[in-house]
mmCIF file of C-alpha atoms in Angstrom:
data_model
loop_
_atom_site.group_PDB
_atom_site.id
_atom_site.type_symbol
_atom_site.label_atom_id
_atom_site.label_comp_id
_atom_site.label_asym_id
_atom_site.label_seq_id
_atom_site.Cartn_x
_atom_site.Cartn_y
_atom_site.Cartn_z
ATOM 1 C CA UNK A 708 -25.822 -0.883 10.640
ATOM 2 C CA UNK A 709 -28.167 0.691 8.424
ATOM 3 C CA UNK A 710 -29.360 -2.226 7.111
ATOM 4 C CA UNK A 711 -30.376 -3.746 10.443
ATOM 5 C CA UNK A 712 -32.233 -0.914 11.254
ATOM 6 C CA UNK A 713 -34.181 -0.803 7.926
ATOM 7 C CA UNK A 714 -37.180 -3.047 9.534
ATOM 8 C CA UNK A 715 -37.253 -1.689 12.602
ATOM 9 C CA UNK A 716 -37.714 1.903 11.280
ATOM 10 C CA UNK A 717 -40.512 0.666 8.334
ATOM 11 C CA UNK A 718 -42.223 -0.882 11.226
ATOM 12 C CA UNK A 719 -42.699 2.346 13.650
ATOM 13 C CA UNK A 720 -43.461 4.285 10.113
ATOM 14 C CA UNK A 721 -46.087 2.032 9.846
ATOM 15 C CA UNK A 722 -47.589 2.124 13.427
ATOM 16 C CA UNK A 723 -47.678 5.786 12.709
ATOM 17 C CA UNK A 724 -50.817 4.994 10.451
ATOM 18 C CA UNK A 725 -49.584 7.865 7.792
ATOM 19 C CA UNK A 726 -50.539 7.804 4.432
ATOM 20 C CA UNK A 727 -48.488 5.028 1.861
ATOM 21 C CA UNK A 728 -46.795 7.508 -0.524
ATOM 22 C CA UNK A 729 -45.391 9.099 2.875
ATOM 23 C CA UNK A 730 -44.574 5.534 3.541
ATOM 24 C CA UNK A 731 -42.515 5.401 0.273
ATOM 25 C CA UNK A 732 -40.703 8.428 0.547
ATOM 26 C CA UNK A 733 -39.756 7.431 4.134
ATOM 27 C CA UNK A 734 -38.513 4.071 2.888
ATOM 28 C CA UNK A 735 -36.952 5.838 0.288
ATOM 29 C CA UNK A 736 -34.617 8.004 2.036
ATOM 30 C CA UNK A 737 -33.694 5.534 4.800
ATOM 31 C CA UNK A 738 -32.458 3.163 1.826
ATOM 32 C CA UNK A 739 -31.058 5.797 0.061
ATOM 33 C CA UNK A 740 -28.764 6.734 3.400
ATOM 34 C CA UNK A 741 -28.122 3.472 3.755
ATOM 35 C CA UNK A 742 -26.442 2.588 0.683
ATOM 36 C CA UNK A 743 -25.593 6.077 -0.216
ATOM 37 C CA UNK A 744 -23.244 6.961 2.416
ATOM 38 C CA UNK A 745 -20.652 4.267 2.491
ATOM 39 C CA UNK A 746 -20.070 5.190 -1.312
ATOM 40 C CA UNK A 747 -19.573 8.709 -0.393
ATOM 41 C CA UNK A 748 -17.274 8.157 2.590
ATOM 42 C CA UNK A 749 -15.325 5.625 0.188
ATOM 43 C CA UNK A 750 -14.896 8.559 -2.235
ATOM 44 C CA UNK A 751 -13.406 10.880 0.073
ATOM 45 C CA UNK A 752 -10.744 8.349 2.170
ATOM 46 C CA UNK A 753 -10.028 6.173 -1.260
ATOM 47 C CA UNK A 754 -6.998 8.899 -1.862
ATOM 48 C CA UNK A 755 -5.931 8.759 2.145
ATOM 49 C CA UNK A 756 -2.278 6.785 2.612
ATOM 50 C CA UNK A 757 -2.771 4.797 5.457
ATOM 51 C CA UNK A 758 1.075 3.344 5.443
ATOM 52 C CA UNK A 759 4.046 4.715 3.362
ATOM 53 C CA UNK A 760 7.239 2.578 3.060
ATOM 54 C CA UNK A 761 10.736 3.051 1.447
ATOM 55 C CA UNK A 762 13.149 0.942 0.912
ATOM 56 C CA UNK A 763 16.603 2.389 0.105
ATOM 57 C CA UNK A 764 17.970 -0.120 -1.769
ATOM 58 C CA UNK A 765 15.624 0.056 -4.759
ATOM 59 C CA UNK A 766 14.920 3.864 -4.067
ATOM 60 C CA UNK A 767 11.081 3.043 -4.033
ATOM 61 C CA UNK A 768 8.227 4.026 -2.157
ATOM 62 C CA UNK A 769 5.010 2.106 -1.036
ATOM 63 C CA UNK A 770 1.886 3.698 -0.552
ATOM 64 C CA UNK A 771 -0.950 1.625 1.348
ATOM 65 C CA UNK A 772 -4.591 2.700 1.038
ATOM 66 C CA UNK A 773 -8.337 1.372 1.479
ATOM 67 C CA UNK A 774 -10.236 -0.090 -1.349
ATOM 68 C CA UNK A 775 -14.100 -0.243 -0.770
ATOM 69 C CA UNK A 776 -14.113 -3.642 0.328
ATOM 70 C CA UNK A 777 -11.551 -2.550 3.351
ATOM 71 C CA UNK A 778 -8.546 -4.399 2.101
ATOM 72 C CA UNK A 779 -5.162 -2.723 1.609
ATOM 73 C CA UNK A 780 -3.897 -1.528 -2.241
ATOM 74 C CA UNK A 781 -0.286 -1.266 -2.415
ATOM 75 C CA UNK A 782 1.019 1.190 -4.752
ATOM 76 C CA UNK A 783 4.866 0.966 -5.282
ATOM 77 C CA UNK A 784 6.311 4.390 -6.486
ATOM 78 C CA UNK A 785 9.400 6.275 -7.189
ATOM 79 C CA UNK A 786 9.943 9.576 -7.398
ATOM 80 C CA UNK A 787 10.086 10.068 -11.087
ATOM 81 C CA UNK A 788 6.553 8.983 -10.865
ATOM 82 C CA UNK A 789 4.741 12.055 -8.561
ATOM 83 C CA UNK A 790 3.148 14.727 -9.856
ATOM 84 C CA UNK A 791 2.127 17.478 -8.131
ATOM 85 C CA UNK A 792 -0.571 19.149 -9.245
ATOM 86 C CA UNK A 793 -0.356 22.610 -10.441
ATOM 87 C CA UNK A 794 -4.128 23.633 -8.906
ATOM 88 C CA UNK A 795 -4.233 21.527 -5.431
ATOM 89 C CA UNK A 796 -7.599 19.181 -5.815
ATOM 90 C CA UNK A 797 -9.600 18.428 -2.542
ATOM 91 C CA UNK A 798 -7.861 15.514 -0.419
ATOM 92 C CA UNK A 799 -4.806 15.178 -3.191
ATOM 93 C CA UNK A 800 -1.172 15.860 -1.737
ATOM 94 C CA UNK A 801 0.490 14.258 -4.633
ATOM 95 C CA UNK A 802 -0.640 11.919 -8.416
ATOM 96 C CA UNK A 803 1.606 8.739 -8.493
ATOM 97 C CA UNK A 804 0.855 6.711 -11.350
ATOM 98 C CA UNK A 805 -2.913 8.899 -11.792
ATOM 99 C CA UNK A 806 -3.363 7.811 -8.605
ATOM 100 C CA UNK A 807 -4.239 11.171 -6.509
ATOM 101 C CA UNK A 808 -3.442 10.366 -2.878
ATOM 102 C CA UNK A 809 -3.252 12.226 0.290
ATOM 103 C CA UNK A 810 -0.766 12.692 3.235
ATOM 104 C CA UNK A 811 0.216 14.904 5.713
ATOM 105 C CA UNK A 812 4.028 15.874 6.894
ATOM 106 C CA UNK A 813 3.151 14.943 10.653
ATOM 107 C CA UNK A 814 2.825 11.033 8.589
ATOM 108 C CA UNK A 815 6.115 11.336 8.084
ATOM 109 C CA UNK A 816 9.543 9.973 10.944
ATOM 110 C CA UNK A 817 11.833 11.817 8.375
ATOM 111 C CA UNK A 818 10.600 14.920 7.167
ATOM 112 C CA UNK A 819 13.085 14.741 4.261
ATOM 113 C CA UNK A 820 11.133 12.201 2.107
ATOM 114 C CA UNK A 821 8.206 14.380 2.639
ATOM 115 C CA UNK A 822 10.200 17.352 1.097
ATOM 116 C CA UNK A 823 11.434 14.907 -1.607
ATOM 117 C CA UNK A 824 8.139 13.958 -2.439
ATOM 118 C CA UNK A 825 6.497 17.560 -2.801
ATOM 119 C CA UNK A 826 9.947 18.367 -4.602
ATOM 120 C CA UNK A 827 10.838 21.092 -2.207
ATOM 121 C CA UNK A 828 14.499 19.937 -2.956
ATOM 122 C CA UNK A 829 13.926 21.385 -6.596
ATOM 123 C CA UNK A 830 13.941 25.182 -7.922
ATOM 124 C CA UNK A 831 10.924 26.286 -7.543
ATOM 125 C CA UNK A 832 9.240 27.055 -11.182
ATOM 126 C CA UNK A 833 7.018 29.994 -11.840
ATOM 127 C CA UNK A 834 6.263 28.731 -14.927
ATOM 128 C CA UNK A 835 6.525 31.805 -16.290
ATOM 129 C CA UNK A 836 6.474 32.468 -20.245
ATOM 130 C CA UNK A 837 9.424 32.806 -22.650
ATOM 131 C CA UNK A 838 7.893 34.984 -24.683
ATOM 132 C CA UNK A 839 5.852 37.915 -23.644
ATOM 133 C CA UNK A 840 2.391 37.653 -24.327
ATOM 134 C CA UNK A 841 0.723 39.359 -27.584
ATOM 135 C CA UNK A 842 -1.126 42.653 -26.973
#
């Protein structure tokens, strides 16, 4: 959309009659907006699951997310293979394969492979020392 509006919006700069560098640095941030933004907005939803699968046979999980050029990646994971982080990182629920990717329980039908995945079936660890720390 941006870039159909690019000549339109040089055009009524233009008919403005302002200076040229004010020309520039209008032409300037309209491009930079333009090609800018969808980068950002790719960083930030890259990590979002869009579909999550399991089969029970094999035990595995499939994670389905965006790539930039709107097509679907399909990670296949088991649970051996999350991480979850010790200090929570913006938009990251869990790291499969160093792939950070985000979720929410309402995704889930069965609440119970949500707790799986988080490992809320585990003991929790404090990760607390064995040996007391030197004074």
């Amino acid at each position: 959309m941006g870039l159909i509006a690019q000549p339109i919006i040089i055009e009524r700069i233009m008919e403005t009659g302002v200076s040229i560098v004010a020309m520039i640095f209008s032409g300037a941030v309209v491009q930079f907006f333009t090609f800018v933004t969808p980068v950002v907005l790719h960083y930030f939803t890259k990590k979002y699951v869009k579909v999550m699968y399991y089969d029970p046979e094999t035990d595995t999980y499939t994670a389905v997310t965006h790539t930039f050029w709107a097509t679907d990646k399909v990670l296949p994971f088991k649970l051996d293979d999350v991480v979850i982080p010790d200090i929570p990182r913006m938009f990251t629920t869990i790291i499969v394969k160093g792939n950070p990717l985000f979720f929410d329980i309402n995704f889930f039908e069965d609440v119970g492979h949500y707790k799986k995945l988080m490992g809320f079936d585990k003991p929790i660890d404090f990760k607390l020392e064995d040996k007391p720390p030197k004074s």
